[in-house]
Coordinates of C-alpha atoms and ligand atoms in Angstrom, one line a residue:
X1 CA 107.8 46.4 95.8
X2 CA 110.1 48.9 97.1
X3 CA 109.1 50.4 101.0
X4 CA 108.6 54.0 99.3
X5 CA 105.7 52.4 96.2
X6 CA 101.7 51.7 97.5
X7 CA 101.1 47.8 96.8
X8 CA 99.5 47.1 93.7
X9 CA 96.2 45.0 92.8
X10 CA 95.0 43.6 90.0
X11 CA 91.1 42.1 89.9
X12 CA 90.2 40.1 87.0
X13 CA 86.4 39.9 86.7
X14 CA 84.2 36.8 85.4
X15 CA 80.1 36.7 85.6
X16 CA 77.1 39.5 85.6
X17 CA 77.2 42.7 86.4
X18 CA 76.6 42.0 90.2
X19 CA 80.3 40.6 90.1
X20 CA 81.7 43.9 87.7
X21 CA 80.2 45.8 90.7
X22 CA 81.3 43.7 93.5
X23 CA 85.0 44.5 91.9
X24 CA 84.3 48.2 92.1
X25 CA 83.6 48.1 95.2
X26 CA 86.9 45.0 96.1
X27 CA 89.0 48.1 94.3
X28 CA 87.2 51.1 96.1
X29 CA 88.2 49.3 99.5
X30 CA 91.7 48.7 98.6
X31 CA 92.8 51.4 97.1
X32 CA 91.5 53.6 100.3
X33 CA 93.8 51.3 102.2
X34 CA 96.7 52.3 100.4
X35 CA 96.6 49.9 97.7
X36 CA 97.5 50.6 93.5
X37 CA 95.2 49.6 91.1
X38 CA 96.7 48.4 88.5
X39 CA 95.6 47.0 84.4
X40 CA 98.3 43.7 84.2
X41 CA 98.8 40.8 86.9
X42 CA 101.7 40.5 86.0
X43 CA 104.4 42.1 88.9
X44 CA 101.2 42.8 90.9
X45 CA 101.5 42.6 94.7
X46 CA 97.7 41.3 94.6
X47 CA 95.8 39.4 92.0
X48 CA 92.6 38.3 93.1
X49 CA 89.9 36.4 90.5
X50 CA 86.4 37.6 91.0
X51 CA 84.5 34.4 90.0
X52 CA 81.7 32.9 88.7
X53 CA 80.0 29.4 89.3
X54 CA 77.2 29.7 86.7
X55 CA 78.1 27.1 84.2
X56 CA 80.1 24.5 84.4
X57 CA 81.9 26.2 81.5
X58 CA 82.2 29.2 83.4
X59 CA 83.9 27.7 86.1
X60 CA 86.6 25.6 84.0
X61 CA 87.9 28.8 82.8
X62 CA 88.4 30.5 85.7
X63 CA 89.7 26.8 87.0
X64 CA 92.6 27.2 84.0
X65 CA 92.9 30.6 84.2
X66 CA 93.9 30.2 88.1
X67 CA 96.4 27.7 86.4
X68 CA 97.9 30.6 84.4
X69 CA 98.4 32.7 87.3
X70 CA 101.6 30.8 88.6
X71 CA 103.6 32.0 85.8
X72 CA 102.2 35.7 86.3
X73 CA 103.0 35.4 89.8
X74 CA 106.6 36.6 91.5
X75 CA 107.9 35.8 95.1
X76 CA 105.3 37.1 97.5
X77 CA 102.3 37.8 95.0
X78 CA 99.5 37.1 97.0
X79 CA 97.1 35.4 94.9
X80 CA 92.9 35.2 95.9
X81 CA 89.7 34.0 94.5
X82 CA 86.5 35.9 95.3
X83 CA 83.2 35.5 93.9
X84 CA 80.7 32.8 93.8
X85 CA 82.9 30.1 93.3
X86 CA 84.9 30.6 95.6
X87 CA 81.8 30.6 97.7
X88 CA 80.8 27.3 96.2
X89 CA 83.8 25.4 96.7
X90 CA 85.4 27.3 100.1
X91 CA 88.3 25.3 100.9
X92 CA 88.6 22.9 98.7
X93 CA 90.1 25.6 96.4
X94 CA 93.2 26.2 98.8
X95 CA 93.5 22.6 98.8
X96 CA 93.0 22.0 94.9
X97 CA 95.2 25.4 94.0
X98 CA 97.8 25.7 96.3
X99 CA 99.5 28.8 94.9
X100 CA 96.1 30.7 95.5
X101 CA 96.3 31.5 99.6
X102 CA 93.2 33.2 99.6
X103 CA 89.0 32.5 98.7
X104 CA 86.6 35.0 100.0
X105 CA 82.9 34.3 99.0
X106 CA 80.6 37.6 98.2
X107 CA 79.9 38.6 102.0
X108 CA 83.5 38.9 102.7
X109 CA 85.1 41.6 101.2
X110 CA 85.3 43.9 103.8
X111 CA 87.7 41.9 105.4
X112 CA 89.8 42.1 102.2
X113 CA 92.9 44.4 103.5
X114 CA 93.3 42.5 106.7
X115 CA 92.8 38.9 104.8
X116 CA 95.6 40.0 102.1
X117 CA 97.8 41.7 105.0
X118 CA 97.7 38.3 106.9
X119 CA 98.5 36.2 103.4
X120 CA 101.9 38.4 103.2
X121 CA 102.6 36.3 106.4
X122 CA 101.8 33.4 104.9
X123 CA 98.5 32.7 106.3
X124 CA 96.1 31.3 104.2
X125 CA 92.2 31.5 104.3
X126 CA 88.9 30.9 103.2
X127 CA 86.1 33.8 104.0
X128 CA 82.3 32.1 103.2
X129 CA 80.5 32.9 105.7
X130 CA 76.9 34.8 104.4
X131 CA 76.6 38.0 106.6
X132 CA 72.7 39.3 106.0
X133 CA 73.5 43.2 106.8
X134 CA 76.4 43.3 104.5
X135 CA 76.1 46.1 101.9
X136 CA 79.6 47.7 102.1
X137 CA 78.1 51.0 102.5
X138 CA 80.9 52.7 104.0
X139 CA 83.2 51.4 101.0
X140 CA 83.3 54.0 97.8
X141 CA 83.1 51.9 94.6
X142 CA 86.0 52.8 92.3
X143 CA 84.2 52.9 88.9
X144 CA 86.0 52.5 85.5
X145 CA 82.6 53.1 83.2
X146 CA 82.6 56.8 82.3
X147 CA 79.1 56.8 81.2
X148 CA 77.1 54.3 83.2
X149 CA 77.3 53.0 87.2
X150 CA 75.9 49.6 88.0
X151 CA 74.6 50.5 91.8
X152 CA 73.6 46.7 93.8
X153 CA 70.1 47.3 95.7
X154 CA 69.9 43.9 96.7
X155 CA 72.2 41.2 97.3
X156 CA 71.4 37.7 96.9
X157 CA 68.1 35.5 96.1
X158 CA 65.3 33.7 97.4
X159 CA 64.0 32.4 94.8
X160 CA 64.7 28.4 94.2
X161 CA 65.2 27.8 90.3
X162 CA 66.1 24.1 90.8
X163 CA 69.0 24.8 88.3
X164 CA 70.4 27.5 89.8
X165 CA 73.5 28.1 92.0
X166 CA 72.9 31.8 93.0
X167 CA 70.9 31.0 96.1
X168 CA 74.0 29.1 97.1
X169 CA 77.0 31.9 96.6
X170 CA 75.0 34.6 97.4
X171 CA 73.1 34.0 100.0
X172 CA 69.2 34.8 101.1
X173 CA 68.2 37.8 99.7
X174 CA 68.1 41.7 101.3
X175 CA 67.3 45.0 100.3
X176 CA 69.6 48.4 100.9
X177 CA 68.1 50.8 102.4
X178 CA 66.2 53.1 99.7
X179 CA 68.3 56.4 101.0
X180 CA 71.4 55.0 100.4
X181 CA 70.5 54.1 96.9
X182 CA 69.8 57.8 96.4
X183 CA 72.5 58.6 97.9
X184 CA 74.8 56.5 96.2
X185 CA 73.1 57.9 92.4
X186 CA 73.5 61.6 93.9
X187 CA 77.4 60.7 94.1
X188 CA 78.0 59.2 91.1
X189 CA 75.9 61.9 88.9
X190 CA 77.9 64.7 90.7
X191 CA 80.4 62.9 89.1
X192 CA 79.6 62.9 85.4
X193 CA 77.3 59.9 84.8
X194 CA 73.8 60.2 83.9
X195 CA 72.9 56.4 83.7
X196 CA 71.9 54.3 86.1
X197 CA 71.3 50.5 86.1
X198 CA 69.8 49.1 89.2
X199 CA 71.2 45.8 90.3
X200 CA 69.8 42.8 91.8
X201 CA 69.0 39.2 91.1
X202 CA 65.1 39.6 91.5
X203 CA 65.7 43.5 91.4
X204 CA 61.9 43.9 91.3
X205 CA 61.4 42.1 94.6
X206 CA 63.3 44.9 96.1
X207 CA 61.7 45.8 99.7
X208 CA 63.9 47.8 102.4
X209 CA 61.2 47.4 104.8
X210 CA 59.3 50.4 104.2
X211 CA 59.5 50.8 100.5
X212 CA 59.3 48.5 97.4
X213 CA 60.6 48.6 94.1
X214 CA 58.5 51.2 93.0
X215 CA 59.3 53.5 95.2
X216 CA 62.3 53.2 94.2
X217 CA 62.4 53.6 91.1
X218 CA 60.3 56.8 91.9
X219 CA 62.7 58.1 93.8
X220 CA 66.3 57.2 92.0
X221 CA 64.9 58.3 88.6
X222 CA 64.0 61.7 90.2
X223 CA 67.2 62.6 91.0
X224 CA 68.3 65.5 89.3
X225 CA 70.8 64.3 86.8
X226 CA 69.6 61.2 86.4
X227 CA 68.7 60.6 82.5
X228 CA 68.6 57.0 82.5
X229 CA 67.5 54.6 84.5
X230 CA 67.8 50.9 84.1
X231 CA 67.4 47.8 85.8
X232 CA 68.3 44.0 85.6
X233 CA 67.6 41.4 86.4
X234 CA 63.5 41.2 87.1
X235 CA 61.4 38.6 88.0
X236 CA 58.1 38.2 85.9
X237 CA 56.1 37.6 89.4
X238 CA 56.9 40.6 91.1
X239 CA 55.9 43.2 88.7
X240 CA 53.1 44.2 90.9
X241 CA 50.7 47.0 89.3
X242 CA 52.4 49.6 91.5
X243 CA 56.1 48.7 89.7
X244 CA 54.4 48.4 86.1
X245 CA 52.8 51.9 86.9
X246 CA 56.1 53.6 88.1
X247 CA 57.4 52.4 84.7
X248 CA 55.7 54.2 82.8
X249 CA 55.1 56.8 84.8
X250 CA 58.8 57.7 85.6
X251 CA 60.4 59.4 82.6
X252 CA 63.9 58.4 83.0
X253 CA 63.1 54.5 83.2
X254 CA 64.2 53.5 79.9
X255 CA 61.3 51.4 78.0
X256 CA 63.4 48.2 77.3
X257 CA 63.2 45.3 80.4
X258 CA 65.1 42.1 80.4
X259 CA 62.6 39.7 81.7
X260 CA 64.0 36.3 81.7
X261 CA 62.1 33.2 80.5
X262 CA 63.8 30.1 80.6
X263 CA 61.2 28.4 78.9
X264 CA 58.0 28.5 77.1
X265 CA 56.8 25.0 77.9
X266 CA 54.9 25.1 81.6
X267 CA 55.6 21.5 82.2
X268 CA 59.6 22.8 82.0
X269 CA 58.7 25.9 84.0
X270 CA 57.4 23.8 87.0
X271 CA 60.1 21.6 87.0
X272 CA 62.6 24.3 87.0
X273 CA 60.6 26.2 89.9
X274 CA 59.7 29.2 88.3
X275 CA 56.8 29.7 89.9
X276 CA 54.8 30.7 86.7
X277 CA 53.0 29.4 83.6
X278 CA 53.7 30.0 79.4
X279 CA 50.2 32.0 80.2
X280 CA 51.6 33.9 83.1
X281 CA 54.6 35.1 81.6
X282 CA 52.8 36.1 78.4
X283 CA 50.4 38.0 81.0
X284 CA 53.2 40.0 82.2
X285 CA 54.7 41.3 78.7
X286 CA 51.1 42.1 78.1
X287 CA 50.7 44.3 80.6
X288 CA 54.3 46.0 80.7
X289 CA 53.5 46.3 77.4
X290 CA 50.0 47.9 77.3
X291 CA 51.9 50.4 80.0
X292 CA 54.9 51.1 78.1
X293 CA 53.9 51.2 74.5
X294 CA 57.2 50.5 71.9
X295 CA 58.6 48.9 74.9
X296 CA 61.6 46.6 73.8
X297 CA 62.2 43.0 75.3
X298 CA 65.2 40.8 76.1
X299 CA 65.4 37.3 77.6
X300 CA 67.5 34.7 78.6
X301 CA 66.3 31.0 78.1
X302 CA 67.7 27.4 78.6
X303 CA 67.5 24.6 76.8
X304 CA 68.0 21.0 77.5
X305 CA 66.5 21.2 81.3
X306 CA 66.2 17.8 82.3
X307 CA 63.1 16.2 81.0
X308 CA 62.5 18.9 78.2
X309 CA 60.7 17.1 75.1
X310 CA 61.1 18.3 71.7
X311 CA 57.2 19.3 72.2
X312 CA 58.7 21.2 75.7
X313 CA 60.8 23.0 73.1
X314 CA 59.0 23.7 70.4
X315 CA 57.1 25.3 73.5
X316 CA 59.5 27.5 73.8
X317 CA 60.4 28.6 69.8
X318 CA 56.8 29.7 69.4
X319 CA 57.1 32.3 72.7
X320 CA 60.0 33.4 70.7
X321 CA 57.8 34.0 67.7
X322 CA 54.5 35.0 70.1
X323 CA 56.6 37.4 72.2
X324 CA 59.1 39.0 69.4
X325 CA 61.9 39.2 71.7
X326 CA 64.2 42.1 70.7
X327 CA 66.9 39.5 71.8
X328 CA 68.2 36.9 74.1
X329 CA 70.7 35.4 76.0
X330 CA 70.4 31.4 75.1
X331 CA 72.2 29.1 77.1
X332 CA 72.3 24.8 77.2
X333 CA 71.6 23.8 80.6
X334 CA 74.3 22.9 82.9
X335 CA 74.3 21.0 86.2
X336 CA 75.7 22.6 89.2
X337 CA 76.3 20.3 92.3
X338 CA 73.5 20.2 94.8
X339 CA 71.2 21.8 92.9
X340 CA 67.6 20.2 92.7
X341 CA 68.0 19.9 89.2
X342 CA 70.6 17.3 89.6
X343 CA 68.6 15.2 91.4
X344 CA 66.0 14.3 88.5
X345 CA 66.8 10.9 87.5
X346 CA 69.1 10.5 85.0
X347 CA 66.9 9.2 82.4
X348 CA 65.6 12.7 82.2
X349 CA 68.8 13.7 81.1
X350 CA 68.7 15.5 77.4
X351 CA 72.1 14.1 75.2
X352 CA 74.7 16.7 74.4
X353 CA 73.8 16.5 70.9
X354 CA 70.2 16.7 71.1
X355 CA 70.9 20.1 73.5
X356 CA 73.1 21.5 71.4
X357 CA 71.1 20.3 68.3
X358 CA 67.7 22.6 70.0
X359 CA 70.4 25.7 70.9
X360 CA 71.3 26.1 67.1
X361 CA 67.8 26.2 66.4
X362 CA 66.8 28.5 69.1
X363 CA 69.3 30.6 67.9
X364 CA 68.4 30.9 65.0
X365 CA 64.9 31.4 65.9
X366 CA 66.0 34.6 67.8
X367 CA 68.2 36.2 65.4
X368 CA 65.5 35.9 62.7
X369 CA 63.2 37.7 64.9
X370 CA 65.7 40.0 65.9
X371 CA 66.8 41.3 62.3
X372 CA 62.7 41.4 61.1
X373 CA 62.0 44.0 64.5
X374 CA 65.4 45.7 63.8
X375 CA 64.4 45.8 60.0
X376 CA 61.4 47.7 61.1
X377 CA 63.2 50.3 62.9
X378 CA 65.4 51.4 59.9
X379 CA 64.7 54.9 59.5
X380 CA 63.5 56.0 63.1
X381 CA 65.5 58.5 64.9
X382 CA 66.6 57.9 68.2
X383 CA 68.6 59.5 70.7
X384 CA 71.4 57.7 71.6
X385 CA 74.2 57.6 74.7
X386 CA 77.8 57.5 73.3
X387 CA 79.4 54.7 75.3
X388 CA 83.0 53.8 73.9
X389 CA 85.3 53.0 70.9
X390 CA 83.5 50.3 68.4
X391 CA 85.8 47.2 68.1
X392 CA 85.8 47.2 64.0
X393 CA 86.0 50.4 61.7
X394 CA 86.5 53.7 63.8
X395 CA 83.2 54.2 64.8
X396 CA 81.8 55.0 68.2
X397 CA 79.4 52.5 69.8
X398 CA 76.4 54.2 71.4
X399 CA 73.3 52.7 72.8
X400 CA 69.5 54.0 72.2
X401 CA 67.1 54.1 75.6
X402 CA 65.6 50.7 74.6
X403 CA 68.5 48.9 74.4
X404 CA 69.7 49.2 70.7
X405 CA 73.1 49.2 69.9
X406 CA 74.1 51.8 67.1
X407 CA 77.6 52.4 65.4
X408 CA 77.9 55.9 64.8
X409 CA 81.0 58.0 63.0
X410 CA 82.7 60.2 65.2
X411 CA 85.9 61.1 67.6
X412 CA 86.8 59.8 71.4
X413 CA 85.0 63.3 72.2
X414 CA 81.7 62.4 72.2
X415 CA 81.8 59.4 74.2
X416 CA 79.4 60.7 77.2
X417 CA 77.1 62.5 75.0
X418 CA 73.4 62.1 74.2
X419 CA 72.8 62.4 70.1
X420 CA 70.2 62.5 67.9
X421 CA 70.6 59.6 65.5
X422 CA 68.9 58.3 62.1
X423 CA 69.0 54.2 61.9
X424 CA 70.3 54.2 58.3
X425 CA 71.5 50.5 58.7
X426 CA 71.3 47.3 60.7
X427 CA 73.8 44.0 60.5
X428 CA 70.3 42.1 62.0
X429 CA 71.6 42.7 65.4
X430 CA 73.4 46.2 65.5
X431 CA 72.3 49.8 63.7
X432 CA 74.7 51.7 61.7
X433 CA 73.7 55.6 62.3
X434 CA 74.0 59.2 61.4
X435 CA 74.0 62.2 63.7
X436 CA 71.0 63.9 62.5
X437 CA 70.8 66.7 65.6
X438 CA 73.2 67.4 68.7
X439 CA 71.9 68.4 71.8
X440 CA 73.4 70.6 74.6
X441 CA 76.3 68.5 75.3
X442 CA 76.8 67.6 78.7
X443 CA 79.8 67.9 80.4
X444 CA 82.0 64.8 78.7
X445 CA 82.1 62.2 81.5
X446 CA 85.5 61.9 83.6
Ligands
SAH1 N1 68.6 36.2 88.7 C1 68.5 36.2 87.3 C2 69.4 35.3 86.5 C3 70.8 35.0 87.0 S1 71.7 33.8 86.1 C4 67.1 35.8 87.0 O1 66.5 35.1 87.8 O2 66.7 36.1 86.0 C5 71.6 34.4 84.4 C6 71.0 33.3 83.5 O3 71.8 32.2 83.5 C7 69.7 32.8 84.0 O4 68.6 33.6 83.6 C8 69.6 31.5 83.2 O5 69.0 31.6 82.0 C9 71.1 31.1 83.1 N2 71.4 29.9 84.0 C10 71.4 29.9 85.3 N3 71.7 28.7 85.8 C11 72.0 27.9 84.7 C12 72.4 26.6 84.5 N4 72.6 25.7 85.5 N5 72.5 26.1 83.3 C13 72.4 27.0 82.2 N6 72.0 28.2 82.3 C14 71.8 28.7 83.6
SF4_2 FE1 68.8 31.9 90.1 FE2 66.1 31.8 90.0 FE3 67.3 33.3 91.8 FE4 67.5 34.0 89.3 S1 65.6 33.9 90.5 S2 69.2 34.0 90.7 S3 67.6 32.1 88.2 S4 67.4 31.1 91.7
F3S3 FE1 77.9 34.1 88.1 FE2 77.5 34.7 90.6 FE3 76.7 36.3 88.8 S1 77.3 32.7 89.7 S2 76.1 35.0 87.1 S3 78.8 35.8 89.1 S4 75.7 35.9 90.8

């Protein structure tokens, strides 16, 4: 770096959404300090490795991707790791990495330009300490999605899934303030966007003190320019009547809800904490359901918890077939350290072959259901929002308001734009469609 160039930075992201948006806002504060973003590590001032500490799996490849980073790095890159593994494992990462001279958990980015300032003079750190009134309201998140904005209304959990090692790197759970949500969605539809996706572990438990979830909802999807709203992740237990009824009574909500399972077996369900039954959960699709009528489901479900049976699982293939899941997100459990879950003894353990063994089958399960529901819709019309280049074949990938992913023909131009489409074909899990009707355009997202 010359003394006339800004310092550069480079954020490589790994996890949910909560992380994408945690970098937008790690980039909004540096860059208002003077700071470059730029795409490549390599010859950047700054790298830092948002993290995740979900899986074990997760966490080896950011472990080897840290590894990488030495070659990337020149004299006096300041390398960090953010996220919630660096939260998990604090210290232990300067120790076990020692070309990485910074590790700031999820609370502790606003000390971010000072931290990296102090790492140019060779100081090195690790920021975990949980700070309960941190929303980084003051920062401005620097968003690289044209068409949608991820806004966090809640930061951490307070839940206890005994496999779980959110509660641990993000902290107890708290609620922004409801008008700084709107005033967050008023800023980012003045500039372009039109979709919204609500963000929080247990979004649905959201509670600023004076208002709940569904007032919020209420009150974001009412904003004038806001023509979708989404939300992720909810908790089956806290769809209270009131949330269920702002639903459906809100026009922008989109009718598609992520509602994770984790299992269908209530022996399984107690043991991970869930704090509700097979019955319970199939109450709450009900009524969402009898609210929002064509309302389309996802999921995300584990197998191989410790103690699962093959009659726990089999449990759990026949909610796929009593629920019709429009799909899900299937993972093979995974201890994390100091989890509950790690303290069932270890002849509750379920073989890696027998885990992996239940997966394929689960996953199957799904896809079958899947392409039979998406097999029904051939022929529908929809109206879809243009998102972004298709990986294969030219097309444009767009997504409908309950969730569907359609390839559609078409030019960079209409990324931004709400179409009309026909569902002429499906591969089981995408659509191919046609344009069949084009709105007003709206003013192409920037
Ligand atoms: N807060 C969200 C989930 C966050 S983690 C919720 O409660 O729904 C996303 C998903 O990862 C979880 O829904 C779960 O299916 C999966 N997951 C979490 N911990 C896991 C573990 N130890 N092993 C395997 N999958 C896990
Ligand atoms: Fe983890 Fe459970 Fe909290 Fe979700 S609700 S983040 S699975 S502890
Ligand atoms: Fe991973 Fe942390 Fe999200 S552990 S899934 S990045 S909350």
């Amino acid at each position: 770096m010359t003394a006339s160039q800004r310092p550069t930075v480079y954020i490589e992201t790994y996890g949910c959404q909560m992380n994408v948006s945690d970098t937008e806002l790690m980039l909004g504060k540096l860059t208002a300090s003077g700071y470059e973003a730029v795409a490549q590590p390599d010859g950047a001032d700054v790298i830092l490795i948002n993290t995740c500490a979900i899986r074990e799996h997760a966490e080896q490849r950011v472990m080897g991707r840290i590894g990488e980073m030495k070659s990337r790095m020149s004299r006096g890159t300041v390398l960090g790791v953010t996220g919630c593994m660096a939260q998990r494992l604090g210290a232990e990462l300067l120790d076990r990495a020692k070309h990485v001279s910074l590790v700031i958990g999820p609370d502790g980015y606003r000390d971010l330009p000072s931290l990296i300032e102090s790492a140019r003079e060779g100081v090195r750190a690790a920021a975990t300490e949980f700070d309960l009134e941190e929303h980084y309201e003051d920062f401005t998140a620097r968003r690289f999605d044209g068409v949608k904005a991820w806004i966090p209304v809640q930061r951490g959990c307070d839940y206890r899934c005994t496999y779980c090692i959110v509660p641990t790197t993000r902290g107890p759970e708290r609620s922004r303030k409801l008008a700084e949500v709107v005033r967050e969605t008023e800023a980012v539809v003045a500039s372009g966007i039109s979709e919204i996706v609500l963000l929080g572990q247990t979004v649905n438990s959201y509670f600023d003190g004076a208002h709940d979830f569904a007032d919020l909802l209420r009150a974001v999807g009412s904003v004038e320019g806001v023509r979708r709203l989404r939300f992720t992740s909810p908790h089956p237990n806290d769809f209270s009547d009131r949330v269920i009824r702002a639903i459906a009574e809100t026009t922008t909500v989109c009718e598609h809800v992520h509602l994770p399972m984790q299992s269908g077996s209530t022996r399984t369900l107690k043991r991970m904490l869930r704090r509700y039954t097979r019955e319970g959960y199939l109450e709450c699709v009900d009524r969402l359901r009898s609210a929002v009528p064509d309302l389309s489901l996802t999921t995300d479900i584990i197998v191989g918890f410790p103690g699962e049976t093959e009659a726990d699982f089999s449990e759990t293939l026949s909610m796929v077939e009593a629920v019709g899941f429009d799909d899900a997100y299937t993972f093979k459990f995974s201890p994390r350290d100091g989890t509950p879950a790690t303290r069932f003894p270890a002849s509750d353990s379920v073989p890696d072959e027998i885990a992996s063994e239940r997966l394929a089958r689960l996953i199957a399960t799904v896809r079958a259901r899947t392409r039979e529901r998406n097999l029904e819709l051939l022929g529908q019309r929809r109206e879809v929002l243009v998102e972004k280049p298709a990986r294969r074949g030219g097309l444009l990938q767009s997504k409908t308001r309950d969730f569907k992913v359609v390839m559609i023909p078409g030019d960079a131009s209409l990324i931004g734009r709400y179409l009309n489409v026909e569902l002429t074909g499906t591969t089981g899990s995408t659509f191919l469609g046609q344009v069949v009707h084009q709105r007003t355009p709206l003013p192409l997202a920037v």
